[in-house]
Amino acid sequence: MRLVWFRNDLRLADNPALRSCCGNAGADEEPVAALFVISPTQWRQHKMAPIRQRFILARVDALGLELAALGIPLHLLRVETFAELPAALAELARELGVTRLYAHQAIELDEQRRDRAVDTALAKQGTSCHWLNGCCVLPPGRVLTGSGEMFKVFTPFSRAWLKALDEDGFVIHRAPPPRGESQPWQPLAERAFADEAIGDVSPDPRWPVGEAEASRRLNDFLDQAVLDYGETRDFPALAGTSVLSPYLAAGIISPRQCVAALHQRLGCRPQSKAQPGFVWLNELIWREFYRHLLVLVPSLSMNLPFKPETGALPWSWDPDAFAAWCEGRTGYPIVDAAMRCLNATGWMHNRLRMIVASFLTKDLHIHWRLGEDYFMSKLIDGDLAANNGGWQWAAGTGADAAPYFRVFNPTTQGQRFDPQGEFIRTWVSELADLPATCVHQPHDWLRLKGRQYYPAPMVDHAVARVRAIAMFRDLEKK
């Protein structure tokens, strides 16, 4: 028997591991089964958000039914931590008579170590492991500098990535054909392990989990918004983004499918900013950049800064200030609206992620690791590579990071990207009836009206900015 191990690749289409496992489905082919591993304790240790866990498990439930219709049984294996997995998976492989295991290469350090241990355990009993690229359009290590090193700056990486893509191309794998009679599938909610440690396994109506939903969102975006993406993507009150990130993070849709659909929609693959669709393609390349970095710079998976010297920065760990940021009580409307939106929905617009990250690190001078962990604990699209990359960029400690003297002004960011205050008034109920002219600096208006229930700014941005710049300048002197 052959076994395909699903991880962050919960799709039938464009799944190289599944396709390789299924082969050509000839009469002499071995039977095929599938596997998903549930690790509640490990998920908590990795700060997985409950909403993301629910999203993944709801998708696994649907995937089990889809595989069953193809005659492929999906086995669920529960282990609390990665350390328990090699022995448990080896035992399952013996029971099923597995000769080959197929899976996509992991990019995170703990997951890579887990996979090496699984490979060793299975090899001892004669089961071979086959690891394929399913996480990126181009595999990590394919796009390197002339000296064979990973790019540290995004723009040259983007150019080299586009060149490599033209040279290599890629194939979109179709979903496999049926391999036999339909199999029974028991819903997760009826399983013995559906307990408090796992949580809700039902679909969240805000986030439908199927491949069809991911394709619908992609096609709607390409039909309605991709040509204006460069002008609309930074405005959270507008429907200017694809909102595909949860589906990409869970692997319900692949980045290859996104690139191929863009090419089909435009009739070509854009190569520069002057061409329609390039701005969105460049966002997909940023995703690739951070994933390649995570593989080639393992220290990023260890809570360490990309720029080692920034490890000496005197970050604050103030719990009260951090709590105010988490709860949206900073007194800066765009920051508070963004954080309240995150807490309520599990998702945040990318421009807002940059604003709140800059505020935490450059206005409150709080360590970026606290913000990174908090995001992971709340985001439905929590992804270590993108999350770590974004936080280190904002903090000035990462690859191609914002210059240390670039400090977002939260007030002017709100005025620029939410000019009428639509997003702010949606999420900050205290300001719902304020006129647009006052919503970004509401405190004088509120005092005039005798209303004091919205918090005063917790810091003076101008003063905080000077201190943030001084932190980095002092570092240069050492």
Coordinates of C-alpha atoms in Angstrom, one line a residue:
M1 CA 0.0 0.0 0.0
R2 CA 1.0 3.6 -0.7
L3 CA 0.2 6.3 1.9
V4 CA -0.1 10.1 1.2
W5 CA 0.3 12.3 4.2
F6 CA -1.7 15.5 4.1
R7 CA -0.4 18.5 6.1
N8 CA -0.7 22.1 5.0
D9 CA -1.8 20.9 1.5
L10 CA -5.5 20.1 2.1
R11 CA -6.5 19.8 -1.6
L12 CA -7.0 17.2 -4.3
A13 CA -6.0 19.4 -7.3
D14 CA -2.4 20.4 -7.8
N15 CA -1.2 18.1 -5.1
P16 CA 2.1 16.5 -6.3
A17 CA 2.3 14.2 -3.3
L18 CA -1.2 12.8 -3.9
R19 CA -0.7 12.6 -7.6
S20 CA 2.6 10.7 -7.2
C21 CA 1.1 8.4 -4.6
C22 CA -1.8 7.5 -6.9
G23 CA 0.4 6.9 -9.9
N24 CA -1.5 5.9 -13.1
A25 CA -4.2 3.9 -11.3
G26 CA -3.4 0.8 -13.4
A27 CA -4.6 -2.6 -12.5
D28 CA -1.2 -3.5 -11.1
E29 CA -1.0 -0.4 -8.9
E30 CA -0.8 -0.7 -5.1
P31 CA -3.8 0.5 -3.2
V32 CA -3.7 4.0 -1.9
A33 CA -4.6 5.5 1.5
A34 CA -4.3 8.9 3.0
L35 CA -3.3 10.3 6.4
F36 CA -3.8 13.4 8.5
V37 CA -2.1 13.8 11.9
I38 CA -3.9 15.7 14.7
S39 CA -1.5 17.1 17.3
P40 CA -3.4 19.3 19.8
T41 CA -0.6 19.8 22.3
Q42 CA 1.9 20.6 19.5
W43 CA -0.6 23.0 17.9
R44 CA -0.9 24.9 21.2
Q45 CA 2.9 25.0 21.6
H46 CA 3.1 26.6 18.1
K47 CA 0.4 29.1 19.1
M48 CA -2.1 27.9 16.5
A49 CA -5.2 30.0 16.7
P50 CA -8.4 28.2 17.6
I51 CA -10.1 29.6 14.5
R52 CA -7.3 28.3 12.3
Q53 CA -7.5 24.9 14.0
R54 CA -11.3 24.8 13.4
F55 CA -10.8 25.8 9.8
I56 CA -8.2 23.1 9.2
L57 CA -10.3 20.3 10.9
A58 CA -13.4 21.3 9.1
R59 CA -11.4 21.1 5.8
V60 CA -10.0 17.7 6.9
D61 CA -13.6 16.5 7.4
A62 CA -14.6 17.6 4.0
L63 CA -11.4 16.2 2.5
G64 CA -12.1 12.8 4.1
L65 CA -15.5 12.7 2.4
E66 CA -14.0 13.7 -1.0
L67 CA -11.2 11.1 -0.8
A68 CA -13.8 8.5 0.2
A69 CA -15.7 9.2 -2.9
L70 CA -12.5 8.4 -4.9
G71 CA -12.0 5.1 -3.1
I72 CA -9.2 6.5 -0.9
P73 CA -9.6 6.0 2.9
L74 CA -8.3 8.9 5.0
H75 CA -6.8 7.7 8.3
L76 CA -6.6 10.0 11.3
L77 CA -3.7 9.6 13.7
R78 CA -3.7 11.6 16.9
V79 CA -0.5 12.2 18.8
E80 CA 0.0 15.0 21.2
T81 CA 3.4 16.1 20.0
F82 CA 5.8 15.6 17.1
A83 CA 8.1 13.5 19.4
E84 CA 5.4 10.8 19.5
L85 CA 4.8 10.7 15.8
P86 CA 7.7 8.5 14.4
A87 CA 6.7 5.5 16.5
A88 CA 3.0 5.9 16.0
L89 CA 3.3 6.4 12.2
A90 CA 5.6 3.4 12.0
E91 CA 3.0 1.3 13.8
L92 CA 0.3 2.5 11.5
A93 CA 2.5 1.7 8.4
R94 CA 3.0 -1.8 9.7
E95 CA -0.7 -2.3 10.2
L96 CA -1.6 -1.1 6.7
G97 CA 1.4 -2.7 5.0
V98 CA 2.7 0.7 3.7
T99 CA 5.6 0.3 1.3
R100 CA 5.9 4.0 0.3
L101 CA 5.0 7.3 2.0
Y102 CA 4.4 10.5 0.0
A103 CA 4.3 14.0 1.5
H104 CA 5.4 17.5 0.7
Q105 CA 8.6 19.0 2.1
A106 CA 8.1 21.0 5.3
I107 CA 9.7 24.4 5.6
E108 CA 9.6 25.0 9.4
L109 CA 12.5 23.7 11.5
D110 CA 10.5 21.6 14.0
E111 CA 8.5 20.0 11.1
Q112 CA 11.7 19.3 9.2
R113 CA 13.1 17.5 12.3
R114 CA 9.9 15.6 12.7
D115 CA 10.0 14.4 9.1
R116 CA 13.6 13.3 9.3
A117 CA 12.7 11.2 12.4
V118 CA 9.7 9.7 10.5
D119 CA 12.0 8.9 7.5
T120 CA 14.4 7.1 9.8
A121 CA 11.7 5.2 11.7
L122 CA 10.0 4.0 8.5
A123 CA 13.2 3.1 6.7
K124 CA 14.0 0.6 9.5
Q125 CA 10.9 -1.4 8.4
G126 CA 11.4 -1.0 4.7
T127 CA 9.0 1.8 4.0
S128 CA 10.5 4.5 1.7
C129 CA 9.6 8.2 2.1
H130 CA 9.2 10.5 -0.9
W131 CA 9.3 14.2 -0.1
L132 CA 8.1 16.6 -2.9
N133 CA 7.8 20.4 -3.3
G134 CA 4.2 21.3 -2.6
C135 CA 4.7 24.5 -0.6
C136 CA 6.1 26.9 -3.2
V137 CA 5.9 27.5 -6.9
L138 CA 9.7 27.1 -7.1
P139 CA 11.4 24.9 -4.4
P140 CA 13.5 26.6 -1.7
G141 CA 17.1 26.7 -2.9
R142 CA 16.2 27.2 -6.6
V143 CA 16.5 31.0 -6.4
L144 CA 19.9 32.0 -5.2
T145 CA 22.5 34.7 -5.8
G146 CA 25.4 34.3 -8.1
S147 CA 27.5 33.1 -5.2
G148 CA 24.9 30.5 -4.3
E149 CA 23.4 32.2 -1.3
M150 CA 19.9 33.2 -0.4
F151 CA 18.9 36.7 -1.3
K152 CA 18.6 39.1 1.6
V153 CA 16.7 41.8 -0.4
F154 CA 13.4 41.2 -2.0
T155 CA 13.6 43.0 -5.3
P156 CA 16.6 41.1 -6.8
F157 CA 15.0 37.9 -5.5
S158 CA 11.8 38.8 -7.3
R159 CA 13.7 39.3 -10.6
A160 CA 15.6 36.1 -10.2
W161 CA 12.4 34.2 -9.3
L162 CA 10.6 35.4 -12.4
K163 CA 13.6 34.4 -14.5
A164 CA 13.7 30.9 -12.9
L165 CA 10.0 30.5 -13.4
D166 CA 10.4 31.2 -17.1
E167 CA 13.2 28.6 -17.3
D168 CA 11.5 25.9 -15.3
G169 CA 7.8 26.4 -15.8
F170 CA 5.5 24.2 -13.8
V171 CA 2.6 21.8 -14.1
I172 CA -0.8 22.0 -12.5
H173 CA -1.7 18.5 -11.4
R174 CA -5.3 17.5 -11.7
A175 CA -7.2 15.8 -8.9
P176 CA -6.7 12.0 -9.2
P177 CA -9.4 9.8 -10.8
P178 CA -11.4 7.4 -8.7
R179 CA -9.4 4.3 -7.6
G180 CA -12.2 2.1 -6.6
E181 CA -15.5 1.9 -4.9
S182 CA -16.5 4.7 -2.6
Q183 CA -15.4 4.4 1.0
P184 CA -17.4 5.2 4.2
W185 CA -16.5 8.3 6.1
Q186 CA -17.3 9.0 9.7
P187 CA -17.5 12.8 10.4
L188 CA -15.0 14.1 12.9
A189 CA -17.7 15.3 15.3
E190 CA -18.7 11.7 15.8
R191 CA -15.1 10.5 16.5
A192 CA -13.9 9.6 19.9
F193 CA -11.1 12.2 19.8
A194 CA -13.5 15.1 19.2
D195 CA -13.0 16.4 22.7
E196 CA -12.2 19.7 24.4
A197 CA -8.5 19.4 23.5
I198 CA -9.4 19.6 19.8
G199 CA -12.3 22.0 20.0
D200 CA -15.0 22.8 17.4
V201 CA -14.6 20.8 14.2
S202 CA -17.7 22.3 12.4
P203 CA -17.2 24.7 9.5
D204 CA -17.2 28.4 10.4
P205 CA -19.9 30.0 8.1
R206 CA -17.5 33.0 7.7
W207 CA -14.9 30.8 6.1
P208 CA -16.2 28.0 3.8
V209 CA -13.5 25.4 3.6
G210 CA -13.7 23.8 0.1
E211 CA -11.5 24.0 -2.9
A212 CA -14.5 25.3 -4.8
E213 CA -14.7 28.3 -2.4
A214 CA -11.0 29.0 -2.9
S215 CA -11.4 28.9 -6.6
R216 CA -14.5 31.1 -6.5
R217 CA -12.6 33.7 -4.5
L218 CA -9.6 33.6 -6.8
N219 CA -11.8 33.9 -9.9
D220 CA -13.9 36.7 -8.5
F221 CA -10.7 38.6 -7.5
L222 CA -9.2 38.2 -11.0
D223 CA -12.4 39.2 -12.7
Q224 CA -13.2 42.2 -10.5
A225 CA -10.2 43.5 -8.6
V226 CA -6.8 42.4 -9.9
L227 CA -6.4 45.2 -12.5
D228 CA -7.0 47.8 -9.8
Y229 CA -5.1 46.0 -7.1
G230 CA -2.2 48.4 -7.0
E231 CA -4.6 51.3 -6.2
T232 CA -7.0 49.6 -3.9
R233 CA -5.0 47.0 -1.9
D234 CA -4.1 49.4 0.9
F235 CA -7.6 50.5 1.8
P236 CA -9.2 48.2 4.4
A237 CA -12.8 49.5 3.8
L238 CA -12.6 48.4 0.2
A239 CA -12.9 44.8 -1.2
G240 CA -9.6 45.3 -3.0
T241 CA -7.8 42.1 -1.9
S242 CA -8.3 38.4 -2.7
V243 CA -8.8 37.2 0.9
L244 CA -7.2 34.0 -0.2
S245 CA -4.6 33.9 2.6
P246 CA -6.4 31.3 4.8
Y247 CA -6.8 29.0 1.8
L248 CA -3.1 29.4 0.8
A249 CA -2.0 28.8 4.4
A250 CA -4.0 25.6 4.7
G251 CA -3.1 24.5 1.2
I252 CA -6.7 24.4 0.0
I253 CA -5.4 26.2 -3.0
S254 CA -1.8 26.3 -4.2
P255 CA 0.4 29.3 -5.2
R256 CA 0.9 27.5 -8.6
Q257 CA -2.8 27.6 -9.2
C258 CA -2.9 31.3 -8.4
V259 CA 0.0 32.1 -10.8
A260 CA -1.6 29.9 -13.5
A261 CA -5.0 31.6 -13.1
L262 CA -3.4 35.0 -13.3
H263 CA -1.6 34.0 -16.5
Q264 CA -4.8 32.7 -18.0
R265 CA -6.8 35.8 -17.0
L266 CA -4.3 38.2 -18.5
G267 CA -3.1 36.1 -21.4
C268 CA 0.5 36.5 -20.2
R269 CA 2.5 36.5 -17.0
P270 CA 3.4 40.1 -16.0
Q271 CA 7.1 40.8 -15.6
S272 CA 7.2 44.4 -14.3
K273 CA 5.3 47.0 -12.4
A274 CA 4.2 48.6 -15.7
Q275 CA 2.1 45.5 -16.6
P276 CA -1.4 44.8 -15.2
G277 CA -1.5 42.2 -12.5
F278 CA 2.1 42.4 -11.6
V279 CA 1.5 44.0 -8.1
W280 CA -0.5 41.0 -7.1
L281 CA 2.0 38.5 -8.6
N282 CA 4.6 40.3 -6.6
E283 CA 2.7 39.7 -3.4
L284 CA 2.8 35.9 -4.2
I285 CA 6.6 36.3 -4.8
W286 CA 6.9 37.9 -1.3
R287 CA 5.2 34.8 0.0
E288 CA 7.8 32.7 -1.8
F289 CA 10.6 34.9 -0.5
Y290 CA 9.7 34.4 3.1
R291 CA 9.2 30.6 2.7
H292 CA 12.6 30.2 1.0
L293 CA 14.2 32.3 3.8
L294 CA 12.6 30.1 6.5
V295 CA 14.2 27.0 4.9
L296 CA 17.6 28.5 4.2
V297 CA 17.9 30.5 7.4
P298 CA 16.8 28.0 10.1
S299 CA 17.4 30.5 12.9
L300 CA 14.2 32.3 11.8
S301 CA 12.3 29.3 13.3
M302 CA 14.0 29.8 16.6
N303 CA 12.7 33.2 17.6
L304 CA 15.9 34.8 16.4
P305 CA 16.3 38.0 14.3
F306 CA 17.5 37.7 10.7
K307 CA 20.0 40.5 11.5
P308 CA 21.8 39.0 14.5
E309 CA 23.1 42.4 15.7
T310 CA 19.5 43.5 16.4
G311 CA 19.2 40.9 19.1
A312 CA 20.8 43.5 21.4
L313 CA 18.0 46.0 21.0
P314 CA 16.5 47.0 24.3
W315 CA 13.0 46.0 23.6
S316 CA 10.3 46.4 26.2
W317 CA 8.1 43.5 27.6
D318 CA 5.6 45.8 29.3
P319 CA 2.6 43.6 30.0
D320 CA 0.1 46.4 30.5
A321 CA 1.1 48.2 27.3
F322 CA 1.0 45.0 25.4
A323 CA -2.5 44.2 26.7
A324 CA -3.8 47.6 25.6
W325 CA -2.4 46.9 22.1
C326 CA -3.9 43.4 22.0
E327 CA -7.3 44.6 23.0
G328 CA -7.5 47.7 20.9
R329 CA -7.2 50.3 23.7
T330 CA -4.2 52.4 22.4
G331 CA -6.2 55.6 21.7
Y332 CA -5.1 55.5 18.1
P333 CA -8.3 54.7 16.1
I334 CA -6.8 52.8 13.1
V335 CA -4.7 50.6 15.4
D336 CA -7.6 49.9 17.7
A337 CA -10.0 49.1 14.8
A338 CA -7.4 46.7 13.3
M339 CA -6.9 44.8 16.5
R340 CA -10.6 44.6 17.3
C341 CA -11.2 43.3 13.8
L342 CA -8.5 40.6 14.3
N343 CA -9.9 39.6 17.6
A344 CA -13.4 39.3 16.3
T345 CA -12.8 37.7 12.9
G346 CA -9.3 36.0 12.9
W347 CA -8.2 38.0 9.9
M348 CA -6.6 41.4 9.3
H349 CA -5.9 43.4 6.2
N350 CA -2.3 43.5 5.2
R351 CA -1.9 47.3 5.4
L352 CA -3.3 47.1 8.9
R353 CA -0.8 44.4 9.8
M354 CA 2.0 46.7 9.0
I355 CA 0.4 49.6 10.9
V356 CA -0.2 47.7 14.1
A357 CA 3.2 46.0 13.9
S358 CA 5.0 49.3 13.5
F359 CA 3.0 50.7 16.4
L360 CA 3.9 47.9 18.7
T361 CA 7.6 47.9 17.9
K362 CA 8.3 51.5 17.1
D363 CA 5.8 53.4 19.3
L364 CA 5.6 51.0 22.3
H365 CA 9.1 49.6 21.7
I366 CA 7.7 46.1 22.6
H367 CA 9.6 43.1 21.3
W368 CA 8.3 41.9 17.9
R369 CA 8.2 38.3 19.2
L370 CA 5.2 39.2 21.4
G371 CA 3.4 40.5 18.4
E372 CA 4.4 37.6 16.3
D373 CA 3.0 35.1 18.8
Y374 CA -0.2 37.1 19.3
F375 CA -0.9 37.1 15.6
M376 CA -0.3 33.4 15.4
S377 CA -2.7 32.9 18.3
K378 CA -5.5 34.8 16.5
L379 CA -5.0 34.5 12.7
I380 CA -7.0 32.1 10.6
D381 CA -4.1 32.4 8.1
G382 CA -1.4 32.0 10.6
D383 CA 1.8 30.9 8.7
L384 CA 5.2 31.0 10.3
A385 CA 7.1 32.2 7.3
A386 CA 4.8 35.1 6.3
N387 CA 4.1 36.1 9.9
N388 CA 7.7 36.1 11.0
G389 CA 8.8 37.8 7.8
G390 CA 6.2 40.5 8.3
W391 CA 7.0 41.2 11.9
Q392 CA 10.7 41.3 11.4
W393 CA 10.2 43.6 8.4
A394 CA 8.2 46.0 10.6
A395 CA 10.6 45.8 13.5
G396 CA 13.6 46.5 11.4
T397 CA 15.3 43.2 12.3
G398 CA 14.5 41.1 9.2
A399 CA 15.5 40.5 5.6
D400 CA 14.8 43.6 3.4
A401 CA 13.4 45.2 6.5
A402 CA 12.0 48.7 6.6
P403 CA 14.8 51.2 7.4
Y404 CA 15.0 51.9 11.1
F405 CA 14.2 55.5 10.5
R406 CA 10.9 54.6 8.8
V407 CA 8.3 54.7 11.5
F408 CA 4.6 54.7 10.5
N409 CA 2.6 57.5 11.9
P410 CA -0.6 55.8 13.0
T411 CA -2.7 58.9 12.6
T412 CA -1.5 59.8 9.1
Q413 CA -1.7 56.1 8.1
G414 CA -5.4 56.1 9.1
Q415 CA -6.1 59.4 7.3
R416 CA -4.4 58.1 4.1
F417 CA -5.9 54.6 4.0
D418 CA -9.2 55.0 5.7
P419 CA -9.9 58.6 4.8
Q420 CA -13.6 58.6 5.6
G421 CA -13.1 56.5 8.7
E422 CA -15.4 53.7 7.4
F423 CA -13.2 50.9 8.7
I424 CA -12.6 52.7 12.0
R425 CA -16.3 53.3 12.7
T426 CA -17.1 49.7 11.9
W427 CA -14.9 48.4 14.6
V428 CA -14.5 51.1 17.2
S429 CA -18.1 51.5 18.4
E430 CA -17.1 54.5 20.6
L431 CA -16.4 56.5 17.4
A432 CA -19.3 55.2 15.3
D433 CA -21.1 58.5 15.1
L434 CA -18.1 60.8 14.7
P435 CA -17.8 62.9 11.5
A436 CA -15.0 61.8 9.1
T437 CA -13.1 65.0 9.8
C438 CA -12.7 64.0 13.5
V439 CA -12.5 60.2 13.5
H440 CA -8.7 60.0 13.2
Q441 CA -8.0 62.5 16.0
P442 CA -11.2 62.2 18.0
H443 CA -10.1 63.3 21.5
D444 CA -10.8 67.1 21.1
W445 CA -14.2 66.4 19.6
L446 CA -15.1 64.0 22.4
R447 CA -14.0 66.4 25.1
L448 CA -16.1 69.1 23.5
K449 CA -19.1 66.9 23.6
G450 CA -18.4 65.8 27.1
R451 CA -17.7 62.2 26.1
Q452 CA -14.6 60.6 27.6
Y453 CA -15.2 56.8 27.0
Y454 CA -12.5 56.4 24.3
P455 CA -9.0 56.1 25.7
A456 CA -6.5 58.8 25.3
P457 CA -3.4 58.1 23.2
M458 CA -1.2 55.9 25.3
V459 CA 2.0 57.4 23.8
D460 CA 3.0 60.6 22.0
H461 CA 4.0 59.3 18.6
A462 CA 6.5 62.0 17.9
V463 CA 8.4 61.3 21.1
A464 CA 8.1 57.5 20.6
R465 CA 9.5 57.8 17.1
V466 CA 12.6 59.6 18.3
R467 CA 13.2 57.0 20.9
A468 CA 12.8 54.2 18.3
I469 CA 15.3 55.7 16.0
A470 CA 17.7 56.3 18.8
M471 CA 17.5 52.6 19.8
F472 CA 18.8 51.6 16.3
R473 CA 21.4 54.4 16.1
D474 CA 22.8 53.4 19.5
L475 CA 23.1 49.9 18.2
E476 CA 25.2 51.1 15.2
K477 CA 27.6 52.7 17.6
K478 CA 28.4 49.5 19.5

